[in-house]
XYZ file of N, CA, C and O in Angstrom:
456
model
N 80.861 83.230 95.993
C 81.526 84.002 97.647
C 82.421 84.987 97.028
O 82.857 85.267 96.185
N 82.731 85.678 98.449
C 84.067 86.767 98.438
C 85.029 86.470 97.363
O 85.379 85.679 98.242
N 85.640 87.540 96.759
C 86.739 86.802 96.210
C 87.685 88.519 95.966
O 86.891 89.395 95.426
N 88.954 88.592 96.081
C 89.995 89.895 96.795
C 90.928 89.550 95.170
O 91.611 88.448 95.341
N 90.969 89.796 94.199
C 92.298 89.370 93.502
C 93.060 90.938 93.113
O 92.972 91.978 92.597
N 94.112 90.535 93.611
C 95.441 92.104 93.120
C 96.164 91.664 92.487
O 95.861 90.461 91.774
N 96.612 92.848 91.747
C 97.612 93.279 90.521
C 98.875 94.523 90.832
O 98.076 95.096 91.700
N 99.167 94.189 89.829
C 100.409 95.933 90.003
C 101.758 95.554 89.952
O 102.271 96.316 90.368
N 101.827 94.209 91.017
C 103.210 93.776 91.341
C 104.331 94.507 90.884
O 104.069 93.823 89.795
N 105.143 94.043 91.395
C 106.489 93.988 90.168
C 108.225 94.332 91.065
O 107.782 94.599 92.578
N 109.147 94.023 89.698
C 110.204 94.776 90.644
C 110.327 96.152 89.944
O 110.528 96.553 88.619
N 110.952 97.232 90.866
C 110.971 98.817 90.452
C 112.307 99.266 91.499
O 112.814 98.842 92.377
N 113.108 100.482 90.420
C 113.807 100.486 91.726
C 113.788 101.997 92.726
O 112.715 102.564 92.385
N 114.639 101.696 93.494
C 114.563 103.029 94.936
C 114.087 103.995 94.121
O 114.620 104.905 92.874
N 112.710 104.974 94.692
C 112.687 106.070 94.090
C 111.765 106.466 93.040
O 111.081 106.809 92.586
N 111.453 104.826 92.165
C 110.026 104.937 91.298
C 108.682 104.613 91.684
O 108.710 104.539 93.318
N 107.696 103.916 91.009
C 106.253 104.482 91.515
C 105.928 102.803 90.975
O 105.897 102.119 89.783
N 104.598 102.414 91.815
C 103.880 101.149 91.216
C 102.272 101.770 92.079
O 102.419 102.497 92.496
N 101.560 100.603 90.618
C 99.981 101.226 91.825
C 99.294 100.012 91.505
O 99.221 98.799 90.474
N 98.902 99.809 92.497
C 98.676 98.104 93.268
C 96.786 98.207 93.067
O 96.516 99.388 93.526
N 96.353 97.189 92.556
C 94.677 96.901 92.028
C 94.433 95.892 93.050
O 95.059 94.929 92.832
N 93.387 95.826 93.803
C 92.788 95.094 94.075
C 91.182 94.537 93.785
O 90.178 95.302 93.885
N 90.830 94.005 92.611
C 89.243 93.499 92.548
C 88.430 92.911 93.197
O 88.961 91.687 93.373
N 86.991 93.403 93.821
C 86.678 92.398 94.512
C 85.416 92.123 94.111
O 84.808 92.681 93.194
N 84.500 90.957 94.214
C 83.652 90.057 93.457
C 83.017 89.623 94.677
O 83.412 89.616 95.697
N 81.529 89.200 94.238
C 80.529 88.830 95.351
C 80.388 89.339 96.178
O 79.390 88.692 97.359
N 80.804 90.120 96.492
C 79.654 90.899 97.630
C 79.770 92.590 97.587
O 80.194 92.630 95.975
N 78.556 93.599 97.980
C 78.565 95.221 97.479
C 79.836 95.676 98.394
O 79.665 96.388 99.053
N 80.225 95.931 97.124
C 82.083 96.483 97.189
C 81.529 98.137 98.088
O 82.456 97.900 99.257
N 80.697 98.950 97.698
C 80.498 100.021 98.136
C 80.356 100.414 99.626
O 80.622 100.968 100.426
N 79.810 98.816 100.328
C 79.230 98.890 101.900
C 80.463 98.300 102.649
O 80.024 98.294 103.873
N 81.881 98.051 101.952
C 82.834 97.774 102.358
C 83.636 98.471 103.076
O 84.418 99.629 102.164
N 84.587 98.468 104.374
C 85.798 98.549 104.674
C 87.188 97.904 103.949
O 87.048 96.434 103.538
N 87.646 98.806 103.524
C 89.316 97.704 102.494
C 90.423 98.652 103.133
O 90.547 99.990 103.730
N 91.576 97.866 102.918
C 92.661 97.893 103.535
C 93.665 97.367 102.473
O 93.729 96.394 101.748
N 94.622 97.747 102.773
C 96.185 97.037 102.127
C 96.862 96.626 103.236
O 97.287 97.651 104.235
N 97.492 95.723 103.225
C 98.439 95.196 104.125
C 99.790 94.585 103.661
O 99.585 94.099 102.274
N 101.088 94.446 104.251
C 102.080 94.203 103.520
C 102.773 92.917 104.633
O 102.926 92.974 105.787
N 103.405 91.974 104.179
C 104.742 91.157 104.898
C 105.230 91.125 104.353
O 105.605 90.452 103.054
N 106.556 91.653 104.839
C 107.763 91.052 104.412
C 108.311 90.116 104.832
O 108.122 89.168 105.754
N 109.579 89.079 104.354
C 110.161 88.089 105.187
C 110.919 88.184 106.531
O 111.697 88.685 106.715
N 109.977 87.190 107.108
C 110.477 87.080 108.789
C 109.663 88.180 109.149
O 109.991 87.778 110.610
N 108.680 89.047 108.430
C 108.444 89.781 109.808
C 106.652 89.689 109.785
O 106.196 88.702 108.826
N 105.869 90.351 110.460
C 104.685 90.060 110.906
C 104.099 90.756 109.496
O 104.176 91.983 108.648
N 102.586 90.456 109.138
C 102.065 91.256 108.482
C 101.474 92.707 109.607
O 100.544 92.563 110.154
N 101.566 93.928 108.205
C 101.355 94.703 108.980
C 100.766 96.238 108.051
O 100.342 95.274 106.715
N 99.927 96.361 108.364
C 98.348 97.393 107.878
C 99.580 98.784 107.397
O 100.155 98.978 107.648
N 99.269 98.532 106.295
C 99.704 99.573 104.973
C 98.958 101.382 104.890
O 99.210 102.394 105.320
N 97.723 100.809 104.740
C 96.701 101.682 104.493
C 95.546 101.278 104.615
O 94.903 100.417 103.864
N 94.092 101.900 104.814
C 92.777 101.640 104.534
C 92.074 102.147 104.132
O 92.430 104.294 104.918
N 90.941 102.516 104.081
C 90.006 103.007 103.295
C 88.517 102.653 103.917
O 87.964 101.705 103.440
N 87.408 103.075 104.547
C 86.367 103.624 104.609
C 85.140 103.174 103.561
O 85.440 103.824 102.955
N 84.484 102.816 103.894
C 82.739 102.865 102.654
C 82.671 104.528 102.751
O 82.239 104.644 101.172
N 83.229 105.287 103.468
C 82.836 107.002 103.509
C 84.556 107.553 102.709
O 83.869 108.791 102.230
N 84.917 106.807 102.475
C 86.307 107.573 102.147
C 87.437 107.703 102.765
O 87.989 108.581 102.448
N 87.541 107.899 103.737
C 87.989 108.039 104.928
C 89.019 107.672 104.923
O 89.160 106.181 104.961
N 89.887 107.578 104.688
C 91.900 106.986 105.025
C 92.220 106.958 106.361
O 92.430 108.246 107.181
N 93.388 106.005 106.397
C 94.520 106.177 107.359
C 95.706 105.500 107.129
O 95.467 104.326 105.960
N 97.151 106.068 107.425
C 98.160 105.226 107.129
C 98.439 105.114 107.646
O 99.365 105.424 108.848
N 99.987 104.354 107.468
C 100.977 103.581 108.436
C 102.036 104.442 108.130
O 101.925 105.500 107.495
N 102.627 105.036 109.559
C 103.733 106.226 109.582
C 104.827 106.116 108.178
O 104.977 107.177 107.993
N 104.819 104.926 108.034
C 106.032 104.656 107.129
C 105.543 104.865 106.004
O 106.389 105.470 105.554
N 104.667 105.139 105.501
C 104.351 105.348 103.904
C 103.278 106.897 104.170
O 103.059 107.120 102.959
N 103.424 107.472 105.012
C 102.316 109.097 104.959
C 103.453 110.095 103.987
O 104.620 109.871 104.303
N 102.390 110.277 102.714
C 103.146 111.305 102.284
C 103.714 110.346 101.277
O 104.468 111.756 100.218
N 104.102 108.924 101.142
C 104.319 108.488 99.606
C 103.108 107.341 98.880
O 103.546 107.591 98.130
N 102.493 107.247 99.892
C 101.782 106.301 99.249
C 99.884 106.789 99.259
O 99.572 107.834 100.554
N 99.334 106.164 98.583
C 97.772 107.242 98.758
C 96.810 105.555 98.252
O 96.757 105.140 97.242
N 96.149 105.978 98.761
C 94.950 103.883 98.722
C 93.900 105.266 98.423
O 92.806 106.169 98.489
N 92.935 104.512 97.064
C 91.307 105.278 97.343
C 90.772 103.865 96.529
O 91.142 102.609 96.327
N 89.614 104.263 96.215
C 88.606 102.910 95.585
C 87.396 103.764 94.190
O 87.365 104.799 94.653
N 87.360 102.678 93.875
C 86.238 103.013 92.901
C 85.174 102.031 92.938
O 85.236 100.853 92.767
N 83.834 102.741 93.120
C 83.090 102.099 93.414
C 82.451 101.479 92.702
O 81.658 99.676 92.165
N 82.767 101.722 91.394
C 81.687 101.266 89.962
C 82.142 100.518 89.622
O 81.780 99.686 88.479
N 84.189 100.429 89.839
C 85.226 99.329 89.472
C 85.008 98.206 90.409
O 85.566 97.190 90.028
N 84.663 98.273 91.712
C 84.737 97.534 92.848
C 86.202 97.025 92.955
O 86.512 96.280 93.004
N 87.115 98.513 92.526
C 88.389 98.010 93.265
C 88.860 99.024 93.840
O 87.834 100.484 94.160
N 89.817 98.568 94.628
C 90.505 99.989 95.602
C 91.798 100.132 95.248
O 92.612 98.848 94.706
N 92.461 100.882 95.495
C 93.709 100.999 94.397
C 94.769 101.180 95.711
O 94.372 101.729 96.959
N 96.017 101.180 95.475
C 97.061 101.536 96.010
C 98.557 102.255 95.481
O 99.320 101.292 94.661
N 98.371 103.662 95.278
C 99.725 104.250 94.452
C 100.635 104.341 95.715
O 100.258 105.043 96.440
N 102.029 103.896 94.668
C 102.794 103.829 95.730
C 104.457 105.127 94.899
O 104.317 104.069 93.728
N 104.454 106.039 95.036
C 105.553 106.949 95.266
C 106.728 106.557 96.357
O 106.873 106.375 97.199
N 107.783 107.407 95.411
C 108.762 107.005 96.242
C 109.380 106.315 96.981
O 109.605 105.991 97.749
N 109.232 104.344 96.795
C 109.620 103.616 96.689
C 111.112 103.420 97.666
O 112.083 104.070 96.906
N 111.001 102.676 98.322
C 111.863 102.676 99.286
C 112.445 100.731 98.985
O 111.581 100.103 99.307
N 113.314 100.332 99.384
C 113.889 98.623 99.648
C 112.915 98.727 100.844
O 112.382 97.229 100.493
N 112.874 99.153 101.864
C 111.861 98.829 102.879
C 110.441 98.424 102.813
O 110.365 97.771 103.445
N 110.099 98.714 101.733
C 108.808 99.030 100.979
C 108.734 97.276 100.356
O 107.580 97.056 100.290
N 110.068 96.526 100.139
C 109.991 95.229 100.014
C 109.149 94.467 100.823
O 109.366 94.000 101.819
N 107.598 93.728 99.744
C 107.099 93.040 100.083
C 105.997 92.101 100.279
O 105.596 92.605 98.496
N 105.232 91.176 100.455
C 103.849 90.903 99.609
C 102.530 91.450 100.148
O 102.644 91.541 101.281
N 102.388 92.307 99.328
C 100.903 93.170 99.518
C 99.745 92.299 99.362
O 99.480 91.520 97.971
N 98.865 92.335 100.527
C 97.537 92.063 100.668
C 96.163 92.826 100.177
O 96.707 94.000 101.342
N 95.717 92.698 99.327
C 94.369 93.399 99.796
C 93.410 92.870 101.442
O 93.401 91.463 100.889
N 92.635 93.414 101.670
C 91.907 92.976 102.780
C 90.305 93.728 102.567
O 89.650 95.104 102.690
N 89.417 92.762 102.619
C 88.195 93.557 103.265
C 88.048 93.344 104.363
O 87.543 91.584 104.859
N 87.131 93.836 105.241
C 87.089 94.275 106.375
C 85.567 93.876 106.325
O 84.676 94.186 106.218
N 85.448 92.482 107.856
C 84.142 92.148 108.097
C 84.025 91.226 109.200
O 85.481 91.449 109.660
N 83.140 90.624 109.991
C 83.086 89.732 110.832
C 84.288 88.487 110.694
O 85.495 88.417 111.664
N 84.195 88.099 109.521
C 85.188 87.287 109.323
C 85.651 87.905 107.207
O 84.797 87.759 106.735
N 86.942 88.618 108.020
C 87.610 89.113 107.504
C 87.931 88.096 106.107
O 88.093 87.088 105.902
N 88.419 88.760 104.495
C 88.625 88.115 103.279
C 89.680 88.682 102.786
O 89.815 89.764 102.982
N 90.466 87.797 102.613
C 92.511 87.975 102.041
C 92.812 88.314 100.556
O 91.488 87.224 100.045
N 93.217 88.497 99.411
C 93.583 88.232 98.517
C 94.352 87.108 97.874
O 95.443 87.159 99.127
N 95.063 86.711 97.040
C 95.978 85.872 97.691
C 97.896 86.821 97.469
O 98.751 86.149 98.064
N 97.535 87.970 97.411
C 99.010 89.096 97.366
C 99.669 88.806 96.035
O 99.323 88.632 95.387
N 100.274 90.555 96.265
C 101.370 90.376 94.918
C 102.613 91.033 95.774
O 102.929 92.010 96.266
N 103.764 90.615 95.181
C 104.783 91.264 94.672
C 105.489 92.359 94.511
O 105.125 92.680 93.663
N 105.819 92.984 95.904
C 106.529 94.386 95.353
C 108.371 93.903 95.841
O 108.336 94.118 96.704
N 109.219 94.429 94.959
C 109.937 94.054 95.066
C 110.802 95.846 94.441
O 111.207 96.183 93.521
N 111.806 96.071 95.737
C 112.218 97.801 95.175
C 113.970 97.721 95.386
O 114.252 97.296 96.493
N 114.518 97.373 94.584
C 115.557 97.695 94.310
C 116.413 98.337 94.261
O 116.096 99.905 94.929
N 117.987 98.939 95.767
C 118.603 99.837 95.944
C 119.723 100.445 94.574
O 119.526 99.225 93.882
């Protein structure tokens, strides 16, 4: 079955960087569009960044210029490089594989202290 496993979250000071990884198994990774979402306490889950199987990317306005999504099809992995982190970026970050029936990872906590 399809599985997504995120890693790379943690505690970082404002202005710092983190790189999240999401390893996908159980499907042909290169044929799927992928995305990163986040959910802060008391808020709805929101799109952070997405990348198509062809490499086209899009970003939420709040992270443009600071975050970069990328993929390595040889490693079945999608990444989210997060720079210039702000306390407002604190959330659980989820990886998503787009399908008619979407698949989600378990999430990884990112906490940015001021």
